[in-house]
Every structure is written in structure tokens, then in C-alpha cells.
mmCIF file of C-alpha atoms in Angstrom:
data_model
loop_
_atom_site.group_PDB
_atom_site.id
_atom_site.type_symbol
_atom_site.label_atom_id
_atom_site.label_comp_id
_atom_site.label_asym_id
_atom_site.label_seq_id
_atom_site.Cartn_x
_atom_site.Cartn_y
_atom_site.Cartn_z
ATOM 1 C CA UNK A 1 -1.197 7.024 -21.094
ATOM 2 C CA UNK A 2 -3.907 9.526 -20.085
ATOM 3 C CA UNK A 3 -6.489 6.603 -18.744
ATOM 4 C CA UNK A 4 -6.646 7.702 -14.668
ATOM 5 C CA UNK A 5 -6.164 4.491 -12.883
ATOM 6 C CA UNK A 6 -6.326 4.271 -9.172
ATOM 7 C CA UNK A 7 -5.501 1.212 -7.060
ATOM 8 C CA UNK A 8 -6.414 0.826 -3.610
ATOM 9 C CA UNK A 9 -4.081 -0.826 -1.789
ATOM 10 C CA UNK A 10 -4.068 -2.619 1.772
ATOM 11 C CA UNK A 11 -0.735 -3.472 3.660
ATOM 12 C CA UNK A 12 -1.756 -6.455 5.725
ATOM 13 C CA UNK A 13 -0.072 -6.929 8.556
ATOM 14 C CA UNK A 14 -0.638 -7.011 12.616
ATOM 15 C CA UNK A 15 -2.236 -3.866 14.384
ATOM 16 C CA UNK A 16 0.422 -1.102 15.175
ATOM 17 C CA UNK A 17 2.647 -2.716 17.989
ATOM 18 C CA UNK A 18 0.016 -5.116 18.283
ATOM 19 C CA UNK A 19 1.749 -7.623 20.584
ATOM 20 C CA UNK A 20 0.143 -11.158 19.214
ATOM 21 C CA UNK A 21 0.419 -10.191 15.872
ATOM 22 C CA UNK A 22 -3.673 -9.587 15.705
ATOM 23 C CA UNK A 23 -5.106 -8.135 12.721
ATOM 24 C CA UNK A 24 -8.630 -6.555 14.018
ATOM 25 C CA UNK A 25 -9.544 -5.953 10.813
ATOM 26 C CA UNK A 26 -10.194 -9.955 10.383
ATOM 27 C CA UNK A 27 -11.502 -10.268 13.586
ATOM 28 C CA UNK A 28 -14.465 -7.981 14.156
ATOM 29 C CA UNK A 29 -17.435 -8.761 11.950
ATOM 30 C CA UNK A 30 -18.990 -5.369 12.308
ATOM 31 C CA UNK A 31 -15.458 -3.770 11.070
ATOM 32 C CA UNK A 32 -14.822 -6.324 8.195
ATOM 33 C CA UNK A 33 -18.272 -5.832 6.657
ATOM 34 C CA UNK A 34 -18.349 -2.375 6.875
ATOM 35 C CA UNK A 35 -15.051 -2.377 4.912
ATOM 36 C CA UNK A 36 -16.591 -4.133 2.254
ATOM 37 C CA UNK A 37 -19.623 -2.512 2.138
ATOM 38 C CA UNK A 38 -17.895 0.543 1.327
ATOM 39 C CA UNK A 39 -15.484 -1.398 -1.562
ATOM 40 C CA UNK A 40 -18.554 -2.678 -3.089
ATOM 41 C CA UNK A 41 -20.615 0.388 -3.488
ATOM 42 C CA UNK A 42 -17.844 2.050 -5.814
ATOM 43 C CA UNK A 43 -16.987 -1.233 -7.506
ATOM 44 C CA UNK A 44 -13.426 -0.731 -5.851
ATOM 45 C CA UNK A 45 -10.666 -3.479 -7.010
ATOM 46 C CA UNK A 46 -8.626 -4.000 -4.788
ATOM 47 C CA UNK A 47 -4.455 -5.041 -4.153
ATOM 48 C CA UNK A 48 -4.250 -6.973 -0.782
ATOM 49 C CA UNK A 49 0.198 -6.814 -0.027
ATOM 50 C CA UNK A 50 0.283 -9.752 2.400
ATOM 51 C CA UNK A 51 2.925 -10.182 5.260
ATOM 52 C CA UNK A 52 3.040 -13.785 4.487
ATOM 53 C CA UNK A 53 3.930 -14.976 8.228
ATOM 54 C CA UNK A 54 0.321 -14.158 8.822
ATOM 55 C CA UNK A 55 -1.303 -16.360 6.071
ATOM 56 C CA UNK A 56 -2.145 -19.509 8.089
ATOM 57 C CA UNK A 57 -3.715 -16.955 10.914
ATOM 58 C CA UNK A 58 -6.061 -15.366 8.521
ATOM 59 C CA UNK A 59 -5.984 -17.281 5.213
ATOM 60 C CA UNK A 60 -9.670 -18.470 5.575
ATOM 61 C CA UNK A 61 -10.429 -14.666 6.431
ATOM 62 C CA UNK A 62 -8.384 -13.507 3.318
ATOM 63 C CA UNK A 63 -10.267 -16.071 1.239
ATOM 64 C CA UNK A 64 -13.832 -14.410 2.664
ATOM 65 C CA UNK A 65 -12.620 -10.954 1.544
ATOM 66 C CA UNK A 66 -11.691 -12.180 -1.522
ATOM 67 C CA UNK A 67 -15.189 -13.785 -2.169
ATOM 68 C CA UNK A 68 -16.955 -10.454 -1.514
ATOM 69 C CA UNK A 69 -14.038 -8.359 -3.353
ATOM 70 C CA UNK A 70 -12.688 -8.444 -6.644
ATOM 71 C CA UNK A 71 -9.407 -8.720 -5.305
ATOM 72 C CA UNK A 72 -5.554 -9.277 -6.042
ATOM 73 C CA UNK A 73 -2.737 -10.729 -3.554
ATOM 74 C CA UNK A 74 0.266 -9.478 -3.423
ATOM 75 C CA UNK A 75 3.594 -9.613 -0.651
ATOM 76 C CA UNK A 76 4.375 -7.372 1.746
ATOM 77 C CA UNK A 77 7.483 -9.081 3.459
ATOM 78 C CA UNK A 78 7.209 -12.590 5.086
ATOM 79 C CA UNK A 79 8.184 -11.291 8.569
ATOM 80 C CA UNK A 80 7.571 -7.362 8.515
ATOM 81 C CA UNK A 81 11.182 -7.207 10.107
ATOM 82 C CA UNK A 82 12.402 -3.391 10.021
ATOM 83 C CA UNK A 83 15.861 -4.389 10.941
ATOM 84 C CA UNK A 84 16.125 -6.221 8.016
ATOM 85 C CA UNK A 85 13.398 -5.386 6.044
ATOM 86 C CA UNK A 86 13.755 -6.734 2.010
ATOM 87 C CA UNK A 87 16.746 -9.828 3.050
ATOM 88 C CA UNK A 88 17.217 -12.307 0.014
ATOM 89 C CA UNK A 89 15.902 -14.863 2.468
ATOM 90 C CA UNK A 90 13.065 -12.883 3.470
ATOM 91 C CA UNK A 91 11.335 -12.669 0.237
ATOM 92 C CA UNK A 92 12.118 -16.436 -0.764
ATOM 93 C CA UNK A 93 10.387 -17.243 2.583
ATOM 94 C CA UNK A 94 7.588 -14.997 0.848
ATOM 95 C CA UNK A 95 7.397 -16.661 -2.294
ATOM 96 C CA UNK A 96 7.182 -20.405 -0.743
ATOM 97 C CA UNK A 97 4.467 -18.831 1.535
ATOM 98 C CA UNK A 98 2.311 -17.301 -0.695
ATOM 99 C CA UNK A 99 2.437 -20.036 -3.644
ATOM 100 C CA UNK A 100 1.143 -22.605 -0.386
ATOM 101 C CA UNK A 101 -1.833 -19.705 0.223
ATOM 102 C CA UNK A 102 -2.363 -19.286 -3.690
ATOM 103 C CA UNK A 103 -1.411 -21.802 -5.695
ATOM 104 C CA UNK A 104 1.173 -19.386 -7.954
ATOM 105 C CA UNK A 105 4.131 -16.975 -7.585
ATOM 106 C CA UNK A 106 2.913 -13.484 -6.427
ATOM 107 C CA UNK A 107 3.464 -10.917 -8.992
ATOM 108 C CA UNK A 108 4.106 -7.782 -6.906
ATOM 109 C CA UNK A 109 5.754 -6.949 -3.371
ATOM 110 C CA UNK A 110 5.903 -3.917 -1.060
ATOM 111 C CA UNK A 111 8.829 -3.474 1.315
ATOM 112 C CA UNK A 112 7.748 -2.762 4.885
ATOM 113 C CA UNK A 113 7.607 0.957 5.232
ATOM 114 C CA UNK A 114 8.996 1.450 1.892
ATOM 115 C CA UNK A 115 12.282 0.809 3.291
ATOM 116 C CA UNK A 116 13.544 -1.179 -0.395
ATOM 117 C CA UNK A 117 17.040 -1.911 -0.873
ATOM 118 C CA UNK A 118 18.966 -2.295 -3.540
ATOM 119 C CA UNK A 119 20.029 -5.612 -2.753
ATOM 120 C CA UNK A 120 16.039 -6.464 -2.050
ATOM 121 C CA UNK A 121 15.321 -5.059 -5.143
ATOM 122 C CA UNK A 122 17.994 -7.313 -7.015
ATOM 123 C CA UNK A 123 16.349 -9.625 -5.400
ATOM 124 C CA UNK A 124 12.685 -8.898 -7.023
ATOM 125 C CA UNK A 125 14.566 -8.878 -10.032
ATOM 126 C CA UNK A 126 15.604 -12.562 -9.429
ATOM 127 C CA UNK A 127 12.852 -13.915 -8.764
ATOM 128 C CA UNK A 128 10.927 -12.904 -11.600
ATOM 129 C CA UNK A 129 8.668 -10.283 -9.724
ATOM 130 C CA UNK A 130 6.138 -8.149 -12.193
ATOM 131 C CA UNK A 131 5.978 -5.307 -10.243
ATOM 132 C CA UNK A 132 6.949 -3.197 -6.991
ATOM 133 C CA UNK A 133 5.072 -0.877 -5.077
ATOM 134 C CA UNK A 134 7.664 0.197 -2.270
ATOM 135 C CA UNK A 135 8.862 3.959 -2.945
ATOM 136 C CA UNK A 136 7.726 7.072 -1.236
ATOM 137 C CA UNK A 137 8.554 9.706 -3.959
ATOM 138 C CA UNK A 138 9.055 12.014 -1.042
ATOM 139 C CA UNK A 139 11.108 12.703 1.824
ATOM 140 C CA UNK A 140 10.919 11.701 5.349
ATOM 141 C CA UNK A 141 13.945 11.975 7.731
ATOM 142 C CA UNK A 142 14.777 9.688 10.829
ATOM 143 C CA UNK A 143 16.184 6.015 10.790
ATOM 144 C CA UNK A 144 13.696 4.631 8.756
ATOM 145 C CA UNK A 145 12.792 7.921 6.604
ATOM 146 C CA UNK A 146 13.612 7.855 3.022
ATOM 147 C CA UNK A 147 14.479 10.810 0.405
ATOM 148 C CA UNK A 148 12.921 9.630 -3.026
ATOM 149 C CA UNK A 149 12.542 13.537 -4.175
ATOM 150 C CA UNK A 150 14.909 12.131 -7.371
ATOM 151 C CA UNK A 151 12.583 9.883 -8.830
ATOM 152 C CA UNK A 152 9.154 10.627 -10.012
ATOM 153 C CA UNK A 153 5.838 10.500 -8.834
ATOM 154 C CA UNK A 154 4.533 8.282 -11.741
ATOM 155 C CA UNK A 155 4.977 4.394 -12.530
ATOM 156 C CA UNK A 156 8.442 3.733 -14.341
ATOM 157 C CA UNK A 157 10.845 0.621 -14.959
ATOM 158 C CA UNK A 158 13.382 -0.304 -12.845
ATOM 159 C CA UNK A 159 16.261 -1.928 -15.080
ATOM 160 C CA UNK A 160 19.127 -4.134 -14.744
ATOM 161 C CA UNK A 161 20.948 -4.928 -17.692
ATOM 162 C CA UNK A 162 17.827 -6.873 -19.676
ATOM 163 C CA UNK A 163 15.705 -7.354 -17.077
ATOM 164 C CA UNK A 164 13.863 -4.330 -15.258
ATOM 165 C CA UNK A 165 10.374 -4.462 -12.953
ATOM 166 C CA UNK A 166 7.667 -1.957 -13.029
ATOM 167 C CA UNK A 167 7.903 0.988 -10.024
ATOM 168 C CA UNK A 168 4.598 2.058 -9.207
ATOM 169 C CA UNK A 169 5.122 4.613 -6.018
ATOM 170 C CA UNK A 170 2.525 5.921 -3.959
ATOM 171 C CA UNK A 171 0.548 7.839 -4.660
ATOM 172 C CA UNK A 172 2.009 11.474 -3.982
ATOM 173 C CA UNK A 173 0.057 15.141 -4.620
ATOM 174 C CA UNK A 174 2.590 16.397 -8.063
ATOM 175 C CA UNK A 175 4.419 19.257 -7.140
ATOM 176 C CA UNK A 176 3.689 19.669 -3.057
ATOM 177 C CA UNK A 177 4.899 15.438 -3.077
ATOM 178 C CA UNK A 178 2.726 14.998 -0.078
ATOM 179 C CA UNK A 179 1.278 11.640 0.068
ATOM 180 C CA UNK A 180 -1.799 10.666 -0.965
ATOM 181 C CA UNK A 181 -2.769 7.480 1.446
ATOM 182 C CA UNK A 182 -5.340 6.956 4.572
ATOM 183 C CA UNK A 183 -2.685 7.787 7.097
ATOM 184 C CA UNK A 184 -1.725 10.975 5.776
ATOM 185 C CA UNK A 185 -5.271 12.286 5.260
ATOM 186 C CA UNK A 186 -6.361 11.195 8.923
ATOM 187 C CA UNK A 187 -3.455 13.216 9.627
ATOM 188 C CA UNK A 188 -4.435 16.724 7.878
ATOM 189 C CA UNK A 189 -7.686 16.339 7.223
ATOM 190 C CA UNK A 190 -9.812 16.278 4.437
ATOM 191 C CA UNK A 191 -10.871 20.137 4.031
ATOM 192 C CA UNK A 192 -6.903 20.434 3.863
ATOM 193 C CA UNK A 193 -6.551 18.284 1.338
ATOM 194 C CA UNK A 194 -9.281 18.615 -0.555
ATOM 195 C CA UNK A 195 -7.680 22.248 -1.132
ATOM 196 C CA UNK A 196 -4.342 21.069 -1.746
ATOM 197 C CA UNK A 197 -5.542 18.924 -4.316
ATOM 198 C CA UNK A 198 -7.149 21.755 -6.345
ATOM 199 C CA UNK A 199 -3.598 23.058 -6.464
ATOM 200 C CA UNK A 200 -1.290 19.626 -6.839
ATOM 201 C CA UNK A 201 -3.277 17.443 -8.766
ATOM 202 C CA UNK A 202 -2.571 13.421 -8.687
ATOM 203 C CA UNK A 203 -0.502 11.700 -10.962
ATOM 204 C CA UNK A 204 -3.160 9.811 -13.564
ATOM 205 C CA UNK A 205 -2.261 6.443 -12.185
ATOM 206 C CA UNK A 206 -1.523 5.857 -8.568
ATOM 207 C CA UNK A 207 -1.523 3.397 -5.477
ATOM 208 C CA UNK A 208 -3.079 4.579 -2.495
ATOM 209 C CA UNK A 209 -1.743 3.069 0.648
ATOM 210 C CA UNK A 210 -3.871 2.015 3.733
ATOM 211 C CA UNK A 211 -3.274 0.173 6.982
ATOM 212 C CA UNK A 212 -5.873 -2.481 8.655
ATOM 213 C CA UNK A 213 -5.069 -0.633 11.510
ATOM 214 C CA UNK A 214 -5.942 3.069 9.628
ATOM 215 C CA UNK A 215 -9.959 2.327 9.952
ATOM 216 C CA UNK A 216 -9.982 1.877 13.520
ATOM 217 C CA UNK A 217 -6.686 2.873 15.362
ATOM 218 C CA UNK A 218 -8.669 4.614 18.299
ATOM 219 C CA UNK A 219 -9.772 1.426 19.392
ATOM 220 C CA UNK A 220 -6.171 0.391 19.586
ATOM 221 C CA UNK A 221 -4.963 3.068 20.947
ATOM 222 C CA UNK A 222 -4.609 2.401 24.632
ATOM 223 C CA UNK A 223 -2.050 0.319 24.290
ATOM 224 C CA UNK A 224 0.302 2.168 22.256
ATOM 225 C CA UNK A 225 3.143 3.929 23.723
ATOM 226 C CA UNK A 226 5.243 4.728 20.993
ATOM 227 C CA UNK A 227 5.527 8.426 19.818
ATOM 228 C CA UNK A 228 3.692 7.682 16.487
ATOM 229 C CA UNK A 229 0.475 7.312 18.679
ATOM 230 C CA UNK A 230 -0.817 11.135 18.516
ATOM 231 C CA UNK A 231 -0.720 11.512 14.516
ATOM 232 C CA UNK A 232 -2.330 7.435 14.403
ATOM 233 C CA UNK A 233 -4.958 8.515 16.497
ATOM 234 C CA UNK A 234 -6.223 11.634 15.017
ATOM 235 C CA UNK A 235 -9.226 11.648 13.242
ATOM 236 C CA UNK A 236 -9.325 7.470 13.519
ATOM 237 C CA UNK A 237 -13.281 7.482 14.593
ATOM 238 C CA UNK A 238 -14.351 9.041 11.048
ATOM 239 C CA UNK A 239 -11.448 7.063 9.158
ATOM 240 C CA UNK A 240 -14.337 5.114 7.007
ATOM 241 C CA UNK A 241 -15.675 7.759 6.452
ATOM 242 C CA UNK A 242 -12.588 9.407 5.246
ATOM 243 C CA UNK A 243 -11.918 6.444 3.178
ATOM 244 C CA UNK A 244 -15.339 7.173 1.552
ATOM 245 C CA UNK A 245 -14.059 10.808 0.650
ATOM 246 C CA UNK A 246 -11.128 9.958 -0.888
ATOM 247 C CA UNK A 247 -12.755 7.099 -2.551
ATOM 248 C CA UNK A 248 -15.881 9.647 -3.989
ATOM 249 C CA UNK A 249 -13.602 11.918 -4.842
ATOM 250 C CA UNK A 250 -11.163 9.833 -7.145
ATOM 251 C CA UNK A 251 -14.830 8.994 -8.981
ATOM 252 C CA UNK A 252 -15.540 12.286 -9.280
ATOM 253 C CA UNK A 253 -12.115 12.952 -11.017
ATOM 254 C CA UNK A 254 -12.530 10.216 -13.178
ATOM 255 C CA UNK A 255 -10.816 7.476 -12.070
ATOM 256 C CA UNK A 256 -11.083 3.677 -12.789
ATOM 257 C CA UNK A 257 -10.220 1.203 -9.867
ATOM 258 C CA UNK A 258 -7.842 -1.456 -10.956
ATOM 259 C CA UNK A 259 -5.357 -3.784 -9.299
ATOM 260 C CA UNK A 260 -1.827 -3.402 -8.813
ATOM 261 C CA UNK A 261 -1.552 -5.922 -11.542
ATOM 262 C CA UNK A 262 -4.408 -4.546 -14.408
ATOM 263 C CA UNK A 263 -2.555 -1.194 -13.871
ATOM 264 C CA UNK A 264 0.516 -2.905 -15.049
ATOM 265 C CA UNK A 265 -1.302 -4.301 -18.289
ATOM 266 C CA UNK A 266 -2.725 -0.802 -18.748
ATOM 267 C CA UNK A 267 1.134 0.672 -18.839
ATOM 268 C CA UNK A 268 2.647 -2.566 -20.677
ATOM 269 C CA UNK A 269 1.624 -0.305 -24.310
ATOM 270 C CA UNK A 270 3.067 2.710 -23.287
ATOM 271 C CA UNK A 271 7.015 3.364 -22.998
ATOM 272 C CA UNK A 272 7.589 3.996 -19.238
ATOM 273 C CA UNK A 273 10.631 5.930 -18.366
ATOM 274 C CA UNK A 274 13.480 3.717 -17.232
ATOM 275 C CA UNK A 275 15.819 3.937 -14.475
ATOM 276 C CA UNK A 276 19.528 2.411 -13.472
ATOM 277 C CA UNK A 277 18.791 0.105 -10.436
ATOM 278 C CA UNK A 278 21.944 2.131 -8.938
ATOM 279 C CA UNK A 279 20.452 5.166 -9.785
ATOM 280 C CA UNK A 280 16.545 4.749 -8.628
ATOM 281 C CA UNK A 281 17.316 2.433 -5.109
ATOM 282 C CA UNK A 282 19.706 4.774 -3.003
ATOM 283 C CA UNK A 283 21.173 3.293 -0.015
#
């Protein structure tokens, strides 16, 4: 398929190391209508992955964003638990959760920090789940790094025996695999990557990632400790504006914003490259 699709995608879940579980995002009037603003004037659709524990906190907010937004739900682990990240029990927990918030099964999941198992994603299988959205197709070492360098940087099936799920990784520059998300871009900047980009291009149809947290982490920021802290904070203050680059410039390459779940009606006519469960999920 040569349509370019983009889908903008928003892990919700608490601040980083947020100790009540606050999401500011929800909170703050000034922040939540700015983030709208700026979805509204580029007609952005967009895939909200919900930590499900969270609903009855925020599910009056939720419903707000999703009068203003053209906007799709989606789960994102019911209790964000890195230990244990994708458990069988977990993602029931997420189901029951998210058919109380939205009166049907969710159709797509995201595993906290992309940390998908294969026993998680037998599980997705199980229960009937369209599509996931968990894998880095890059590498990142350390306990909860990953090394997806094997698999590509385009949507494909997952498949086990006749059933299989559609993959849709993030979105990742082709060739340099450096990922294309809000974090990453607060990280090197956007003169960096604007370069880069003339040099990798994007896949034609990708999910970009983004945090709550990623729009306003230097308000946050005093009360982090952890060693994460330094590459959070940098460049937080002009991470709306950011978000507007990235945003203009996926317009200006002639993207369409869809959901998580139009994309997957967009690929259902084409014949998407398949992959052994055993083979894509390796851990």
C-alpha cells in the first residue's frame, strides 16, 4: 500500500514516577486545551492506549477529550506493572475494565514500554485482539531494553496457526532505526532530525508514540530522581511546539492522520508479511 498513514498515539498513564498516579495532562486546563488546540488545527485522529487502572480517575476527562477529538481507545496494560508487564491476568483485568469505560472489547493494546511477551502476546491472540502496537523495531540494551533489529519497521501479521494479529511498531527512521516519537525528538532535537530524515525516510504508515508527561516534563521535574531525568527534561518547555513540527511536517510529506484502528482497515486489502509468533516475540 503506498497511501502514507500516520497515527498519533498517546500512552496514558501517571506522570513519570508520579507518586499518586496523577496524570497532569487531565488536570491542568491551560495544558489540556492547548493539546487540543493543536490536534484540531491539523484534523489529527487520534489512538488514546489507556492504562485501564486509571479509568475511573479520569474517565469523565477521557470522555471530554474525546468530545473535542476524533478519537479511538485503546489498552495500554491495566496496572503499568514492569515486573510483570503483559500477565494473562493483566490484560483480562484490561478487557473487563475497558468494556465498563466503553461499552465494547478494545481492539488494540500496547505493552508498557514495549516490553511484549510471547506469552502476552498469546494472550492478545486469545482474546480476540485486532491489533498490537508494542514493538520497538530497534535496539535498546539494559533490563528493560529490547533488540527488535529482526523484524521490520513496517505493519505485519503476527500468526499462530490460523489466527494471527496485526503488528504495527513504532514508528522508526528506515535504515538509521531511530525512533520516530516525542521523547526521542525532545531528546535530539528537531534540526537533527529534520536532517536525518532527509536521509532515512519513514516507513509510509507509522505510529508515533507520545507520553502525557512528554508536553510538560519540566514542570515535573523536581521531583524526579531517577537517572532518566536529564534526557526527560531536555527540551520539555518547547515540547508543543515540537509536537507541532513533527505534526507540520508529516503534512508536508503527505500524510493522512488515522487511528490505530482505520490504519488497520487501510492494510486489511493488502497482503502484510507474516511472522511465526516464536519467531517475531523473542524472549
Amino acid at each position: 500500500m503506498n497511501r502514507k498513514i500516520a497515527c498519533l498515539t498517546l500512552d496514558v498513564e501517571a506522570d513519570f514516577l508520579d507518586p499518586h498516579g496523577r496524570i497532569r495532562l487531565f488536570e491542568d486546563e491551560a495544558l489540556f486545551k492547548r493539546y487540543i488546540d493543536i490536534l484540531r488545527a491539523r484534523r489529527v485522529k487520534l489512538t488514546a492506549f489507556l492504562v485501564t487502572s486509571l479509568i475511573e480517575r479520569y474517565a469523565a476527562r477521557y470522555r471530554r477529550l474525546q468530545e473535542r477529538l476524533p478519537l479511538e481507545f485503546a489498552v495500554h496494560s491495566h496496572a503499568h506493572d514492569l515486573e510483570n508487564p503483559c500477565s494473562r491476568a493483566d490484560i483480562e483485568a484490561s478487557i473487563v475494565a475497558f468494556r465498563n469505560f466503553a461499552g465494547q472489547r478494545p481492539a488494540g493494546y500496547r505493552a508498557p514500554l514495549g516490553q511484549i511477551t510471547p506469552q502476552g502476546m498469546e494472550a492478545l491472540l486469545d482474546f480476540g485482539f485486532r491489533y498490537d502496537s508494542s514493538l520497538y523495531p530497534s535496539f535498546r540494551p539494559g533490563k528493560l531494553g529490547y533488540n527488535n533489529l529482526h523484524l521490520p519497521c513496517t505493519p505485519f501479521r503476527i500468526r499462530r496457526g490460523a489466527q494471527s494479529i496485526i503488528e504495527v511498531p513504532f514508528a522508526a527512521l528506515r535504515g538509521a532505526r531511530l525512533v520516530f516519537s516525542l521523547s526521542y525528538v525532545k531528546v535530539f532535537g528537531w534540526p537533527a532530525y529534520r536532517f536525518l530524515l532527509s536521509l532515512f525516510p519513514l516507513p509510509a504508515q507509522i505510529a508515533v508514540l507520545s507520553h502525557p508527561y512528554d508536553h510538560y516534563f519540566h514542570l515535573l521535574a523536581d521531583g524526579v530522581r531517577a537517572w532518566e531525568k536529564p534526557f526527560l527534561q531536555r527540551n520539555a518547555h518547547t515540547a508543543f511546539t515540537l509536537l507541532e513540527k513533527m505534526l507540520d511536517f508529516l503534512i508536508e510529506q503527505g500524510y493522512e492522520f488515522e487511528s490505530m484502528s482505520g490504519l488497520c482497515d487501510a492494510l486489511e486489502a493488502d497482503a502484510l508479511p507474516e511472522w511465526e509468533l516464536a519467531q517475531a516475540i523473542r524472549k
